[in-house]
PDB file of C-alpha atoms and ligand atoms in Angstrom:
ATOM      1  CA  MET A  30     -75.555 -33.738  39.783  1.00 66.00           C
ATOM      2  CA  GLU A  31     -77.518 -34.908  36.667  1.00 82.00           C
ATOM      3  CA  TYR A  32     -77.438 -37.420  34.830  1.00 91.00           C
ATOM      4  CA  VAL A  33     -78.868 -36.907  31.336  1.00 95.00           C
ATOM      5  CA  TRP A  34     -78.767 -40.641  29.783  1.00 96.00           C
ATOM      6  CA  ILE A  35     -81.776 -41.580  33.115  1.00 96.00           C
ATOM      7  CA  ASP A  36     -83.681 -38.622  32.419  1.00 95.00           C
ATOM      8  CA  ASN A  37     -83.755 -39.949  28.480  1.00 96.00           C
ATOM      9  CA  ILE A  38     -84.727 -43.386  30.042  1.00 97.00           C
ATOM     10  CA  ILE A  39     -87.455 -41.303  31.826  1.00 96.00           C
ATOM     11  CA  ASP A  40     -88.161 -39.866  28.921  1.00 96.00           C
ATOM     12  CA  GLY A  41     -88.899 -42.702  27.476  1.00 97.00           C
ATOM     13  CA  LEU A  42     -90.524 -44.626  29.316  1.00 96.00           C
ATOM     14  CA  ILE A  43     -93.615 -41.892  30.385  1.00 95.00           C
ATOM     15  CA  ASP A  44     -93.234 -41.539  26.192  1.00 96.00           C
ATOM     16  CA  ILE A  45     -94.021 -45.801  25.430  1.00 97.00           C
ATOM     17  CA  TYR A  46     -96.439 -46.593  28.645  1.00 97.00           C
ATOM     18  CA  GLY A  47     -97.678 -42.420  28.885  1.00 96.00           C
ATOM     19  CA  THR A  48     -98.064 -42.390  32.725  1.00 95.00           C
ATOM     20  CA  ASN A  49     -94.885 -41.628  35.173  1.00 94.00           C
ATOM     21  CA  ASN A  50     -97.757 -43.425  37.755  1.00 96.00           C
ATOM     22  CA  ILE A  51     -95.036 -45.832  39.541  1.00 97.00           C
ATOM     23  CA  TYR A  52     -98.497 -48.729  39.634  1.00 97.00           C
ATOM     24  CA  ASP A  53     -98.985 -48.768  36.237  1.00 97.00           C
ATOM     25  CA  LEU A  54     -95.146 -48.929  35.181  1.00 98.00           C
ATOM     26  CA  TYR A  55     -94.716 -51.464  37.171  1.00 98.00           C
ATOM     27  CA  ASP A  56     -98.093 -53.167  35.760  1.00 98.00           C
ATOM     28  CA  TYR A  57     -96.880 -52.412  32.324  1.00 97.00           C
ATOM     29  CA  LEU A  58     -92.859 -54.184  32.993  1.00 97.00           C
ATOM     30  CA  ASP A  59     -94.945 -57.239  34.481  1.00 97.00           C
ATOM     31  CA  ILE A  60     -92.695 -56.598  37.861  1.00 98.00           C
ATOM     32  CA  SER A  61     -94.945 -57.405  40.809  1.00 98.00           C
ATOM     33  CA  ILE A  62     -95.263 -55.735  44.224  1.00 98.00           C
ATOM     34  CA  LYS A  63     -95.744 -57.946  47.198  1.00 98.00           C
ATOM     35  CA  LYS A  64     -96.502 -56.042  50.640  1.00 98.00           C
ATOM     36  CA  LEU A  65     -95.217 -57.827  54.248  1.00 97.00           C
ATOM     37  CA  PRO A  66     -94.912 -57.400  57.415  1.00 96.00           C
ATOM     38  CA  MET A  67     -91.645 -55.969  58.807  1.00 92.00           C
ATOM     39  CA  SER A  68     -90.771 -59.790  60.446  1.00 93.00           C
ATOM     40  CA  ASN A  69     -91.301 -61.312  57.426  1.00 95.00           C
ATOM     41  CA  VAL A  70     -88.161 -63.232  57.027  1.00 94.00           C
ATOM     42  CA  LEU A  71     -87.611 -62.387  52.927  1.00 93.00           C
ATOM     43  CA  LEU A  72     -86.922 -58.316  53.829  1.00 94.00           C
ATOM     44  CA  HIS A  73     -84.508 -59.287  56.136  1.00 88.00           C
ATOM     45  CA  GLY A  74     -85.540 -56.227  58.064  1.00 90.00           C
ATOM     46  CA  ASN A  75     -84.613 -53.954  54.856  1.00 94.00           C
ATOM     47  CA  GLU A  76     -87.914 -51.508  54.138  1.00 95.00           C
ATOM     48  CA  ALA A  77     -87.703 -53.136  50.272  1.00 97.00           C
ATOM     49  CA  PHE A  78     -86.213 -56.660  48.634  1.00 96.00           C
ATOM     50  CA  TYR A  79     -85.909 -56.225  44.557  1.00 97.00           C
ATOM     51  CA  ASN A  80     -85.480 -59.893  43.285  1.00 97.00           C
ATOM     52  CA  ARG A  81     -85.279 -60.128  39.309  1.00 97.00           C
ATOM     53  CA  ASN A  82     -85.680 -63.780  39.224  1.00 96.00           C
ATOM     54  CA  PHE A  83     -87.401 -65.254  42.191  1.00 95.00           C
ATOM     55  CA  PHE A  84     -88.850 -68.555  40.706  1.00 95.00           C
ATOM     56  CA  ASP A  85     -89.128 -66.840  37.291  1.00 94.00           C
ATOM     57  CA  THR A  86     -91.104 -63.389  39.066  1.00 96.00           C
ATOM     58  CA  GLU A  87     -89.487 -60.203  38.479  1.00 98.00           C
ATOM     59  CA  VAL A  88     -91.124 -58.672  41.986  1.00 98.00           C
ATOM     60  CA  VAL A  89     -90.519 -56.179  44.714  1.00 98.00           C
ATOM     61  CA  PHE A  90     -91.250 -56.831  48.575  1.00 98.00           C
ATOM     62  CA  ILE A  91     -92.008 -53.961  50.207  1.00 98.00           C
ATOM     63  CA  ARG A  92     -93.008 -53.026  53.920  1.00 97.00           C
ATOM     64  CA  GLU A  93     -96.611 -52.649  54.611  1.00 97.00           C
ATOM     65  CA  ASN A  94     -97.220 -50.138  56.366  1.00 94.00           C
ATOM     66  CA  LEU A  95     -95.556 -47.122  54.579  1.00 95.00           C
ATOM     67  CA  THR A  96     -96.579 -43.973  53.844  1.00 93.00           C
ATOM     68  CA  VAL A  97     -97.871 -44.420  50.370  1.00 93.00           C
ATOM     69  CA  GLU A  98     -95.494 -41.427  49.121  1.00 92.00           C
ATOM     70  CA  TYR A  99     -92.941 -43.539  51.243  1.00 93.00           C
ATOM     71  CA  GLU A 100     -93.307 -46.697  49.184  1.00 96.00           C
ATOM     72  CA  GLN A 101     -93.993 -44.585  45.904  1.00 95.00           C
ATOM     73  CA  PHE A 102     -90.027 -43.181  46.541  1.00 93.00           C
ATOM     74  CA  ILE A 103     -89.039 -47.150  46.970  1.00 96.00           C
ATOM     75  CA  LEU A 104     -90.668 -48.688  44.594  1.00 97.00           C
ATOM     76  CA  ALA A 105     -89.112 -46.094  42.070  1.00 97.00           C
ATOM     77  CA  HIS A 106     -85.836 -46.556  43.742  1.00 95.00           C
ATOM     78  CA  GLU A 107     -86.258 -50.379  43.027  1.00 97.00           C
ATOM     79  CA  LEU A 108     -87.871 -49.960  39.460  1.00 98.00           C
ATOM     80  CA  GLY A 109     -84.212 -47.652  38.512  1.00 97.00           C
ATOM     81  CA  HIS A 110     -81.961 -50.709  39.335  1.00 97.00           C
ATOM     82  CA  ALA A 111     -84.187 -53.015  37.173  1.00 97.00           C
ATOM     83  CA  ILE A 112     -84.171 -50.379  34.049  1.00 97.00           C
ATOM     84  CA  LEU A 113     -80.706 -49.159  34.595  1.00 97.00           C
ATOM     85  CA  HIS A 114     -78.774 -52.253  36.182  1.00 97.00           C
ATOM     86  CA  THR A 115     -79.483 -55.178  34.572  1.00 95.00           C
ATOM     87  CA  ASN A 116     -76.536 -56.874  36.061  1.00 95.00           C
ATOM     88  CA  MET A 117     -77.908 -56.707  39.292  1.00 94.00           C
ATOM     89  CA  ILE A 118     -79.890 -60.056  40.413  1.00 96.00           C
ATOM     90  CA  THR A 119     -80.731 -58.163  44.070  1.00 95.00           C
ATOM     91  CA  SER A 120     -80.801 -54.910  45.628  1.00 94.00           C
ATOM     92  CA  ALA A 121     -81.832 -54.533  49.569  1.00 93.00           C
ATOM     93  CA  PHE A 122     -83.758 -51.076  50.406  1.00 94.00           C
ATOM     94  CA  ASN A 123     -82.969 -49.985  54.021  1.00 92.00           C
ATOM     95  CA  ILE A 124     -82.977 -46.610  54.691  1.00 86.00           C
ATOM     96  CA  ASN A 125     -80.331 -47.035  57.844  1.00 82.00           C
ATOM     97  CA  LEU A 126     -77.527 -48.562  55.993  1.00 80.00           C
ATOM     98  CA  LEU A 127     -77.952 -47.218  52.306  1.00 74.00           C
ATOM     99  CA  ASN A 128     -74.684 -46.814  50.672  1.00 72.00           C
ATOM    100  CA  LEU A 129     -74.200 -44.200  48.504  1.00 77.00           C
ATOM    101  CA  ASP A 130     -71.933 -45.582  45.991  1.00 86.00           C
ATOM    102  CA  LYS A 131     -72.996 -45.331  41.971  1.00 90.00           C
ATOM    103  CA  MET A 132     -75.562 -46.850  41.744  1.00 92.00           C
ATOM    104  CA  GLU A 133     -77.692 -46.278  44.325  1.00 90.00           C
ATOM    105  CA  ARG A 134     -77.306 -42.590  43.832  1.00 88.00           C
ATOM    106  CA  GLN A 135     -78.372 -43.402  40.580  1.00 93.00           C
ATOM    107  CA  ALA A 136     -81.304 -45.344  41.598  1.00 93.00           C
ATOM    108  CA  ASN A 137     -82.287 -42.824  43.579  1.00 89.00           C
ATOM    109  CA  TYR A 138     -82.167 -40.297  40.646  1.00 89.00           C
ATOM    110  CA  PHE A 139     -83.757 -42.081  39.144  1.00 94.00           C
ATOM    111  CA  ALA A 140     -86.573 -42.199  41.258  1.00 92.00           C
ATOM    112  CA  LEU A 141     -86.300 -38.695  42.826  1.00 87.00           C
ATOM    113  CA  LYS A 142     -87.355 -37.762  38.727  1.00 89.00           C
ATOM    114  CA  LEU A 143     -90.007 -40.120  38.683  1.00 92.00           C
ATOM    115  CA  VAL A 144     -91.841 -38.573  41.407  1.00 86.00           C
ATOM    116  CA  ASN A 145     -91.011 -35.795  40.482  1.00 79.00           C
ATOM    117  CA  LEU A 146     -90.857 -34.550  43.789  1.00 74.00           C
ATOM    118  CA  ASN A 147     -90.712 -31.201  43.880  1.00 73.00           C
ATOM    119  CA  ILE A 148     -88.987 -29.491  46.709  1.00 75.00           C
ATOM    120  CA  ASP A 149     -89.510 -25.096  45.749  1.00 76.00           C
ATOM    121  CA  GLU A 150     -86.812 -23.427  47.893  1.00 76.00           C
ATOM    122  CA  ILE A 151     -88.952 -20.703  48.298  1.00 81.00           C
ATOM    123  CA  ILE A 152     -91.874 -22.157  49.862  1.00 82.00           C
ATOM    124  CA  PHE A 153     -90.050 -24.178  52.220  1.00 85.00           C
ATOM    125  CA  GLU A 154     -87.626 -21.674  53.098  1.00 88.00           C
ATOM    126  CA  GLY A 155     -86.714 -21.132  57.003  1.00 91.00           C
ATOM    127  CA  PHE A 156     -88.304 -24.427  57.348  1.00 91.00           C
ATOM    128  CA  THR A 157     -86.604 -27.619  59.734  1.00 91.00           C
ATOM    129  CA  ILE A 158     -86.323 -30.405  56.979  1.00 89.00           C
ATOM    130  CA  GLU A 159     -88.496 -32.137  59.455  1.00 92.00           C
ATOM    131  CA  GLN A 160     -91.038 -30.024  58.952  1.00 92.00           C
ATOM    132  CA  ILE A 161     -90.555 -30.118  54.952  1.00 90.00           C
ATOM    133  CA  ALA A 162     -89.908 -35.020  55.540  1.00 90.00           C
ATOM    134  CA  LYS A 163     -93.140 -34.596  56.997  1.00 91.00           C
ATOM    135  CA  SER A 164     -94.856 -32.544  54.732  1.00 89.00           C
ATOM    136  CA  PHE A 165     -94.700 -34.888  51.902  1.00 88.00           C
ATOM    137  CA  ASN A 166     -95.067 -37.720  54.339  1.00 89.00           C
ATOM    138  CA  LEU A 167     -91.246 -38.900  53.773  1.00 88.00           C
ATOM    139  CA  PRO A 168     -89.126 -39.823  56.886  1.00 88.00           C
ATOM    140  CA  VAL A 169     -86.596 -37.373  57.085  1.00 89.00           C
ATOM    141  CA  LYS A 170     -83.036 -39.512  56.234  1.00 86.00           C
ATOM    142  CA  CYS A 171     -85.570 -40.001  52.885  1.00 85.00           C
ATOM    143  CA  LEU A 172     -85.702 -36.464  52.311  1.00 84.00           C
ATOM    144  CA  LYS A 173     -81.771 -35.151  53.056  1.00 82.00           C
ATOM    145  CA  LEU A 174     -81.271 -38.331  50.964  1.00 78.00           C
ATOM    146  CA  LEU A 175     -83.199 -36.506  48.474  1.00 74.00           C
ATOM    147  CA  LEU A 176     -82.131 -32.920  48.624  1.00 74.00           C
ATOM    148  CA  GLY A 177     -78.278 -34.874  48.557  1.00 65.00           C
TER     149      GLY A 177
HETATM  150 ZN1   ZN B 203     -80.563 -49.443  45.785  1.00 66.98          ZN
END
């Protein structure tokens, strides 16, 4: 699966801002990141919640204590919605409930390209998906999603 238009948007972003660092991109694009305890009502039990206009602020609420790699993946996924799906006002990220509709697939594609996760099939030959997930510090479900 390939979305050339998304590749072009990512190339453009990196060109304009000179980085693919997700935290720098959030800064440049003026999107706030607010880490919250899992129990916080704003998360509604999700891992993250994006709101394009939360009291005039564009913000991603995200659970604290995720691995850095998983946090970056989720932030990149939500940035995908922010940039690709401008009609989307809010979006929740919940790995257990993630539907695979077109927009979710596009956001995952965007995230995968942006974080540039390179799962080398030769290096990981003979590894189980659990072992590969562990080596990337990602939940197994997330890796399965990324591998399609
Ligand atoms: Zn999403």
